[in-house]
């Protein structure tokens, strides 16, 4: 067995992220949704029962599996503190300048002693195209049958349409329970995976649910 270090990229199952879709190395497709939370404990018993019933109906309506996960990240407040410093410089009132500086120092001290953690909720919508068995591929290869670029494009469009249909079904189902969901675009999905694979680092910015 070779002791040569292997590049970390080979352990990441992602091939690329394009047009808000995660393309896996095994041919699978994934759509990432960020979803809003619900203050369940603040609801009345009747409201809680309605939410639970609606969510149960949503899960039962799906004929495919989804992954639900919560991602906790340490919040980076550097940008916020930089804005406070800029505001202090622009402020003409000396008393307000002092108050802004004291407030910024309080935030710095608080963050140094207590990490601020944000939680985001995500749903992964999958679609795995059915691949022909290796034996069948070999058999077709005897006759020189190869998939053309045009056929590949057609299959990719069909697969993306199936994924889009599933995503719309999930978003609509969640809306019936009062939960909003939004598709992560390329930059947002890339940032999410960056944080997942680098948990020791603070987040670069906060992912927000679409208003």
PDB file of C-alpha atoms in Angstrom:
ATOM      1  CA  UNK A   1       0.000   0.000   0.000  1.00  0.00           C
ATOM      2  CA  UNK A   2       1.334   3.411  -0.981  1.00  0.00           C
ATOM      3  CA  UNK A   3       1.924   5.979   1.767  1.00  0.00           C
ATOM      4  CA  UNK A   4       1.674   8.860  -0.710  1.00  0.00           C
ATOM      5  CA  UNK A   5      -0.892  11.395   0.551  1.00  0.00           C
ATOM      6  CA  UNK A   6      -4.005  11.461  -1.583  1.00  0.00           C
ATOM      7  CA  UNK A   7      -5.535  14.787  -2.613  1.00  0.00           C
ATOM      8  CA  UNK A   8      -8.532  15.662  -0.469  1.00  0.00           C
ATOM      9  CA  UNK A   9     -10.616  16.370  -3.589  1.00  0.00           C
ATOM     10  CA  UNK A  10     -10.939  12.654  -4.295  1.00  0.00           C
ATOM     11  CA  UNK A  11     -12.942  12.207  -1.096  1.00  0.00           C
ATOM     12  CA  UNK A  12     -15.445  14.911  -2.075  1.00  0.00           C
ATOM     13  CA  UNK A  13     -18.292  13.334  -4.090  1.00  0.00           C
ATOM     14  CA  UNK A  14     -19.107  16.597  -5.888  1.00  0.00           C
ATOM     15  CA  UNK A  15     -18.145  16.992  -9.540  1.00  0.00           C
ATOM     16  CA  UNK A  16     -19.415  20.547  -9.994  1.00  0.00           C
ATOM     17  CA  UNK A  17     -22.116  23.025  -9.018  1.00  0.00           C
ATOM     18  CA  UNK A  18     -23.870  24.568 -11.987  1.00  0.00           C
ATOM     19  CA  UNK A  19     -27.083  26.593 -12.277  1.00  0.00           C
ATOM     20  CA  UNK A  20     -27.937  25.849  -8.658  1.00  0.00           C
ATOM     21  CA  UNK A  21     -27.625  22.088  -9.160  1.00  0.00           C
ATOM     22  CA  UNK A  22     -25.024  19.889  -7.478  1.00  0.00           C
ATOM     23  CA  UNK A  23     -23.615  17.323  -9.914  1.00  0.00           C
ATOM     24  CA  UNK A  24     -22.143  14.278  -8.180  1.00  0.00           C
ATOM     25  CA  UNK A  25     -19.283  12.202  -9.548  1.00  0.00           C
ATOM     26  CA  UNK A  26     -21.526   9.132  -9.698  1.00  0.00           C
ATOM     27  CA  UNK A  27     -23.991  10.928 -11.989  1.00  0.00           C
ATOM     28  CA  UNK A  28     -26.501  11.887  -9.298  1.00  0.00           C
ATOM     29  CA  UNK A  29     -28.108  15.317  -9.059  1.00  0.00           C
ATOM     30  CA  UNK A  30     -28.931  17.261  -5.908  1.00  0.00           C
ATOM     31  CA  UNK A  31     -30.878  20.461  -5.254  1.00  0.00           C
ATOM     32  CA  UNK A  32     -30.239  22.258  -1.967  1.00  0.00           C
ATOM     33  CA  UNK A  33     -33.024  24.156  -0.227  1.00  0.00           C
ATOM     34  CA  UNK A  34     -32.620  26.465   2.743  1.00  0.00           C
ATOM     35  CA  UNK A  35     -35.796  26.526   4.792  1.00  0.00           C
ATOM     36  CA  UNK A  36     -37.201  28.839   7.436  1.00  0.00           C
ATOM     37  CA  UNK A  37     -37.655  27.689  11.007  1.00  0.00           C
ATOM     38  CA  UNK A  38     -40.830  27.654  13.095  1.00  0.00           C
ATOM     39  CA  UNK A  39     -41.069  28.790  16.728  1.00  0.00           C
ATOM     40  CA  UNK A  40     -42.834  25.555  17.613  1.00  0.00           C
ATOM     41  CA  UNK A  41     -42.692  26.016  21.385  1.00  0.00           C
ATOM     42  CA  UNK A  42     -44.408  29.400  21.122  1.00  0.00           C
ATOM     43  CA  UNK A  43     -47.378  27.921  19.281  1.00  0.00           C
ATOM     44  CA  UNK A  44     -50.581  26.840  20.990  1.00  0.00           C
ATOM     45  CA  UNK A  45     -51.337  23.132  21.246  1.00  0.00           C
ATOM     46  CA  UNK A  46     -53.863  23.401  18.417  1.00  0.00           C
ATOM     47  CA  UNK A  47     -51.312  25.176  16.190  1.00  0.00           C
ATOM     48  CA  UNK A  48     -48.653  22.586  17.030  1.00  0.00           C
ATOM     49  CA  UNK A  49     -51.025  19.778  16.052  1.00  0.00           C
ATOM     50  CA  UNK A  50     -51.782  21.517  12.759  1.00  0.00           C
ATOM     51  CA  UNK A  51     -48.082  21.915  12.006  1.00  0.00           C
ATOM     52  CA  UNK A  52     -47.313  18.292  12.861  1.00  0.00           C
ATOM     53  CA  UNK A  53     -50.265  17.051  10.814  1.00  0.00           C
ATOM     54  CA  UNK A  54     -49.290  19.184   7.851  1.00  0.00           C
ATOM     55  CA  UNK A  55     -45.678  18.039   7.979  1.00  0.00           C
ATOM     56  CA  UNK A  56     -46.747  14.411   8.238  1.00  0.00           C
ATOM     57  CA  UNK A  57     -48.962  14.838   5.177  1.00  0.00           C
ATOM     58  CA  UNK A  58     -46.060  16.481   3.347  1.00  0.00           C
ATOM     59  CA  UNK A  59     -43.694  13.572   4.091  1.00  0.00           C
ATOM     60  CA  UNK A  60     -46.326  11.002   3.120  1.00  0.00           C
ATOM     61  CA  UNK A  61     -46.938  12.783  -0.189  1.00  0.00           C
ATOM     62  CA  UNK A  62     -43.358  12.245  -1.361  1.00  0.00           C
ATOM     63  CA  UNK A  63     -42.523   9.186  -3.440  1.00  0.00           C
ATOM     64  CA  UNK A  64     -38.793   9.827  -3.074  1.00  0.00           C
ATOM     65  CA  UNK A  65     -36.474  10.343  -0.122  1.00  0.00           C
ATOM     66  CA  UNK A  66     -35.143  13.696   1.048  1.00  0.00           C
ATOM     67  CA  UNK A  67     -32.420  14.576   3.512  1.00  0.00           C
ATOM     68  CA  UNK A  68     -33.108  17.100   6.267  1.00  0.00           C
ATOM     69  CA  UNK A  69     -30.212  18.509   8.257  1.00  0.00           C
ATOM     70  CA  UNK A  70     -29.338  21.386  10.569  1.00  0.00           C
ATOM     71  CA  UNK A  71     -26.029  23.167  10.108  1.00  0.00           C
ATOM     72  CA  UNK A  72     -24.583  25.224  12.971  1.00  0.00           C
ATOM     73  CA  UNK A  73     -21.884  27.752  12.181  1.00  0.00           C
ATOM     74  CA  UNK A  74     -19.888  30.298  14.105  1.00  0.00           C
ATOM     75  CA  UNK A  75     -20.895  33.772  12.949  1.00  0.00           C
ATOM     76  CA  UNK A  76     -18.227  36.149  11.665  1.00  0.00           C
ATOM     77  CA  UNK A  77     -19.019  39.657  12.952  1.00  0.00           C
ATOM     78  CA  UNK A  78     -15.991  41.388  11.403  1.00  0.00           C
ATOM     79  CA  UNK A  79     -18.060  43.043   8.664  1.00  0.00           C
ATOM     80  CA  UNK A  80     -20.583  44.291  11.210  1.00  0.00           C
ATOM     81  CA  UNK A  81     -17.840  45.785  13.397  1.00  0.00           C
ATOM     82  CA  UNK A  82     -16.231  47.391  10.353  1.00  0.00           C
ATOM     83  CA  UNK A  83     -19.536  49.116   9.557  1.00  0.00           C
ATOM     84  CA  UNK A  84     -19.726  50.359  13.141  1.00  0.00           C
ATOM     85  CA  UNK A  85     -16.223  51.813  12.834  1.00  0.00           C
ATOM     86  CA  UNK A  86     -17.192  53.564   9.589  1.00  0.00           C
ATOM     87  CA  UNK A  87     -20.308  54.984  11.211  1.00  0.00           C
ATOM     88  CA  UNK A  88     -18.253  56.286  14.120  1.00  0.00           C
ATOM     89  CA  UNK A  89     -15.925  58.104  11.730  1.00  0.00           C
ATOM     90  CA  UNK A  90     -18.872  59.715   9.916  1.00  0.00           C
ATOM     91  CA  UNK A  91     -20.677  60.700  13.113  1.00  0.00           C
ATOM     92  CA  UNK A  92     -20.405  64.411  13.996  1.00  0.00           C
ATOM     93  CA  UNK A  93     -21.843  64.174  17.502  1.00  0.00           C
ATOM     94  CA  UNK A  94     -19.030  63.394  19.939  1.00  0.00           C
ATOM     95  CA  UNK A  95     -21.384  61.783  22.456  1.00  0.00           C
ATOM     96  CA  UNK A  96     -22.745  59.396  19.812  1.00  0.00           C
ATOM     97  CA  UNK A  97     -19.193  58.618  18.739  1.00  0.00           C
ATOM     98  CA  UNK A  98     -18.372  57.518  22.276  1.00  0.00           C
ATOM     99  CA  UNK A  99     -21.530  55.404  22.483  1.00  0.00           C
ATOM    100  CA  UNK A 100     -20.785  53.706  19.149  1.00  0.00           C
ATOM    101  CA  UNK A 101     -17.227  52.916  20.253  1.00  0.00           C
ATOM    102  CA  UNK A 102     -18.419  51.517  23.590  1.00  0.00           C
ATOM    103  CA  UNK A 103     -21.012  49.388  21.831  1.00  0.00           C
ATOM    104  CA  UNK A 104     -18.444  48.041  19.335  1.00  0.00           C
ATOM    105  CA  UNK A 105     -16.039  47.223  22.173  1.00  0.00           C
ATOM    106  CA  UNK A 106     -18.821  45.410  23.994  1.00  0.00           C
ATOM    107  CA  UNK A 107     -19.538  43.294  20.894  1.00  0.00           C
ATOM    108  CA  UNK A 108     -15.840  42.455  20.479  1.00  0.00           C
ATOM    109  CA  UNK A 109     -15.512  41.459  24.130  1.00  0.00           C
ATOM    110  CA  UNK A 110     -18.708  39.415  24.048  1.00  0.00           C
ATOM    111  CA  UNK A 111     -17.687  37.516  20.889  1.00  0.00           C
ATOM    112  CA  UNK A 112     -14.232  36.804  22.326  1.00  0.00           C
ATOM    113  CA  UNK A 113     -15.829  35.107  25.337  1.00  0.00           C
ATOM    114  CA  UNK A 114     -18.961  33.662  23.745  1.00  0.00           C
ATOM    115  CA  UNK A 115     -19.066  32.289  20.225  1.00  0.00           C
ATOM    116  CA  UNK A 116     -22.180  33.409  18.359  1.00  0.00           C
ATOM    117  CA  UNK A 117     -23.715  30.412  16.619  1.00  0.00           C
ATOM    118  CA  UNK A 118     -26.248  30.566  13.823  1.00  0.00           C
ATOM    119  CA  UNK A 119     -28.376  27.610  12.775  1.00  0.00           C
ATOM    120  CA  UNK A 120     -29.630  27.031   9.261  1.00  0.00           C
ATOM    121  CA  UNK A 121     -32.048  24.343   8.140  1.00  0.00           C
ATOM    122  CA  UNK A 122     -31.634  22.570   4.815  1.00  0.00           C
ATOM    123  CA  UNK A 123     -33.366  19.955   2.699  1.00  0.00           C
ATOM    124  CA  UNK A 124     -31.532  18.008  -0.001  1.00  0.00           C
ATOM    125  CA  UNK A 125     -33.689  16.950  -2.941  1.00  0.00           C
ATOM    126  CA  UNK A 126     -32.091  14.036  -4.842  1.00  0.00           C
ATOM    127  CA  UNK A 127     -32.433  12.567  -8.295  1.00  0.00           C
ATOM    128  CA  UNK A 128     -30.302   9.613  -9.357  1.00  0.00           C
ATOM    129  CA  UNK A 129     -30.654   8.702 -13.035  1.00  0.00           C
ATOM    130  CA  UNK A 130     -31.005   5.008 -13.763  1.00  0.00           C
ATOM    131  CA  UNK A 131     -27.749   3.822 -15.303  1.00  0.00           C
ATOM    132  CA  UNK A 132     -27.500   0.865 -17.660  1.00  0.00           C
ATOM    133  CA  UNK A 133     -25.762  -2.185 -16.139  1.00  0.00           C
ATOM    134  CA  UNK A 134     -22.096  -2.602 -16.986  1.00  0.00           C
ATOM    135  CA  UNK A 135     -22.847  -5.865 -18.818  1.00  0.00           C
ATOM    136  CA  UNK A 136     -25.370  -4.115 -21.041  1.00  0.00           C
ATOM    137  CA  UNK A 137     -22.899  -1.354 -21.813  1.00  0.00           C
ATOM    138  CA  UNK A 138     -20.300  -3.897 -22.804  1.00  0.00           C
ATOM    139  CA  UNK A 139     -22.777  -5.727 -25.027  1.00  0.00           C
ATOM    140  CA  UNK A 140     -23.736  -2.522 -26.825  1.00  0.00           C
ATOM    141  CA  UNK A 141     -20.093  -1.664 -27.179  1.00  0.00           C
ATOM    142  CA  UNK A 142     -19.575  -4.744 -29.359  1.00  0.00           C
ATOM    143  CA  UNK A 143     -21.734  -3.093 -31.993  1.00  0.00           C
ATOM    144  CA  UNK A 144     -20.063   0.262 -31.693  1.00  0.00           C
ATOM    145  CA  UNK A 145     -23.109   1.813 -30.032  1.00  0.00           C
ATOM    146  CA  UNK A 146     -22.050   4.945 -28.171  1.00  0.00           C
ATOM    147  CA  UNK A 147     -24.072   7.718 -26.656  1.00  0.00           C
ATOM    148  CA  UNK A 148     -23.768  10.848 -28.779  1.00  0.00           C
ATOM    149  CA  UNK A 149     -23.320  14.325 -27.329  1.00  0.00           C
ATOM    150  CA  UNK A 150     -26.845  15.203 -28.458  1.00  0.00           C
ATOM    151  CA  UNK A 151     -28.281  12.170 -26.646  1.00  0.00           C
ATOM    152  CA  UNK A 152     -26.324  13.084 -23.520  1.00  0.00           C
ATOM    153  CA  UNK A 153     -27.737  16.615 -23.631  1.00  0.00           C
ATOM    154  CA  UNK A 154     -31.265  15.284 -24.015  1.00  0.00           C
ATOM    155  CA  UNK A 155     -30.809  12.896 -21.080  1.00  0.00           C
ATOM    156  CA  UNK A 156     -29.335  15.664 -18.921  1.00  0.00           C
ATOM    157  CA  UNK A 157     -32.306  17.937 -19.676  1.00  0.00           C
ATOM    158  CA  UNK A 158     -34.717  15.149 -18.794  1.00  0.00           C
ATOM    159  CA  UNK A 159     -32.864  14.463 -15.532  1.00  0.00           C
ATOM    160  CA  UNK A 160     -32.854  18.150 -14.633  1.00  0.00           C
ATOM    161  CA  UNK A 161     -36.579  18.324 -15.359  1.00  0.00           C
ATOM    162  CA  UNK A 162     -37.209  15.414 -12.994  1.00  0.00           C
ATOM    163  CA  UNK A 163     -35.125  17.141 -10.302  1.00  0.00           C
ATOM    164  CA  UNK A 164     -36.958  20.431 -10.868  1.00  0.00           C
ATOM    165  CA  UNK A 165     -40.322  18.690 -10.531  1.00  0.00           C
ATOM    166  CA  UNK A 166     -39.257  17.125  -7.227  1.00  0.00           C
ATOM    167  CA  UNK A 167     -37.931  20.437  -5.939  1.00  0.00           C
ATOM    168  CA  UNK A 168     -41.181  22.232  -6.751  1.00  0.00           C
ATOM    169  CA  UNK A 169     -43.119  19.461  -5.018  1.00  0.00           C
ATOM    170  CA  UNK A 170     -41.025  19.870  -1.862  1.00  0.00           C
ATOM    171  CA  UNK A 171     -41.298  23.687  -1.850  1.00  0.00           C
ATOM    172  CA  UNK A 172     -45.059  23.542  -2.371  1.00  0.00           C
ATOM    173  CA  UNK A 173     -45.489  20.867   0.310  1.00  0.00           C
ATOM    174  CA  UNK A 174     -43.502  22.878   2.839  1.00  0.00           C
ATOM    175  CA  UNK A 175     -45.496  26.014   2.090  1.00  0.00           C
ATOM    176  CA  UNK A 176     -48.641  24.153   3.166  1.00  0.00           C
ATOM    177  CA  UNK A 177     -47.116  23.866   6.651  1.00  0.00           C
ATOM    178  CA  UNK A 178     -46.111  27.536   6.796  1.00  0.00           C
ATOM    179  CA  UNK A 179     -42.442  26.848   6.040  1.00  0.00           C
ATOM    180  CA  UNK A 180     -40.712  28.857   3.330  1.00  0.00           C
ATOM    181  CA  UNK A 181     -37.950  27.341   1.208  1.00  0.00           C
ATOM    182  CA  UNK A 182     -35.516  28.758  -1.348  1.00  0.00           C
ATOM    183  CA  UNK A 183     -33.049  27.116  -3.715  1.00  0.00           C
ATOM    184  CA  UNK A 184     -29.371  27.766  -3.006  1.00  0.00           C
ATOM    185  CA  UNK A 185     -27.593  29.314  -5.957  1.00  0.00           C
ATOM    186  CA  UNK A 186     -24.039  28.450  -7.000  1.00  0.00           C
ATOM    187  CA  UNK A 187     -22.211  30.799  -4.612  1.00  0.00           C
ATOM    188  CA  UNK A 188     -24.448  29.907  -1.660  1.00  0.00           C
ATOM    189  CA  UNK A 189     -24.136  26.157  -2.268  1.00  0.00           C
ATOM    190  CA  UNK A 190     -20.356  26.474  -2.643  1.00  0.00           C
ATOM    191  CA  UNK A 191     -20.153  28.391   0.635  1.00  0.00           C
ATOM    192  CA  UNK A 192     -22.249  25.751   2.396  1.00  0.00           C
ATOM    193  CA  UNK A 193     -19.949  22.934   1.302  1.00  0.00           C
ATOM    194  CA  UNK A 194     -16.903  25.045   2.147  1.00  0.00           C
ATOM    195  CA  UNK A 195     -18.172  25.355   5.709  1.00  0.00           C
ATOM    196  CA  UNK A 196     -19.151  21.691   5.904  1.00  0.00           C
ATOM    197  CA  UNK A 197     -15.659  20.583   4.915  1.00  0.00           C
ATOM    198  CA  UNK A 198     -13.955  23.283   7.022  1.00  0.00           C
ATOM    199  CA  UNK A 199     -15.917  23.265  10.294  1.00  0.00           C
ATOM    200  CA  UNK A 200     -13.019  24.830  12.202  1.00  0.00           C
ATOM    201  CA  UNK A 201     -13.367  28.071  10.260  1.00  0.00           C
ATOM    202  CA  UNK A 202     -15.931  30.784  10.818  1.00  0.00           C
ATOM    203  CA  UNK A 203     -18.467  31.417   8.107  1.00  0.00           C
ATOM    204  CA  UNK A 204     -17.741  33.944   5.419  1.00  0.00           C
ATOM    205  CA  UNK A 205     -21.252  35.382   5.470  1.00  0.00           C
ATOM    206  CA  UNK A 206     -24.746  34.393   6.508  1.00  0.00           C
ATOM    207  CA  UNK A 207     -27.111  32.451   4.264  1.00  0.00           C
ATOM    208  CA  UNK A 208     -30.547  33.994   4.480  1.00  0.00           C
ATOM    209  CA  UNK A 209     -33.880  32.556   3.509  1.00  0.00           C
ATOM    210  CA  UNK A 210     -35.411  34.379   0.546  1.00  0.00           C
ATOM    211  CA  UNK A 211     -37.975  36.955   1.607  1.00  0.00           C
TER     212      UNK A 211
END
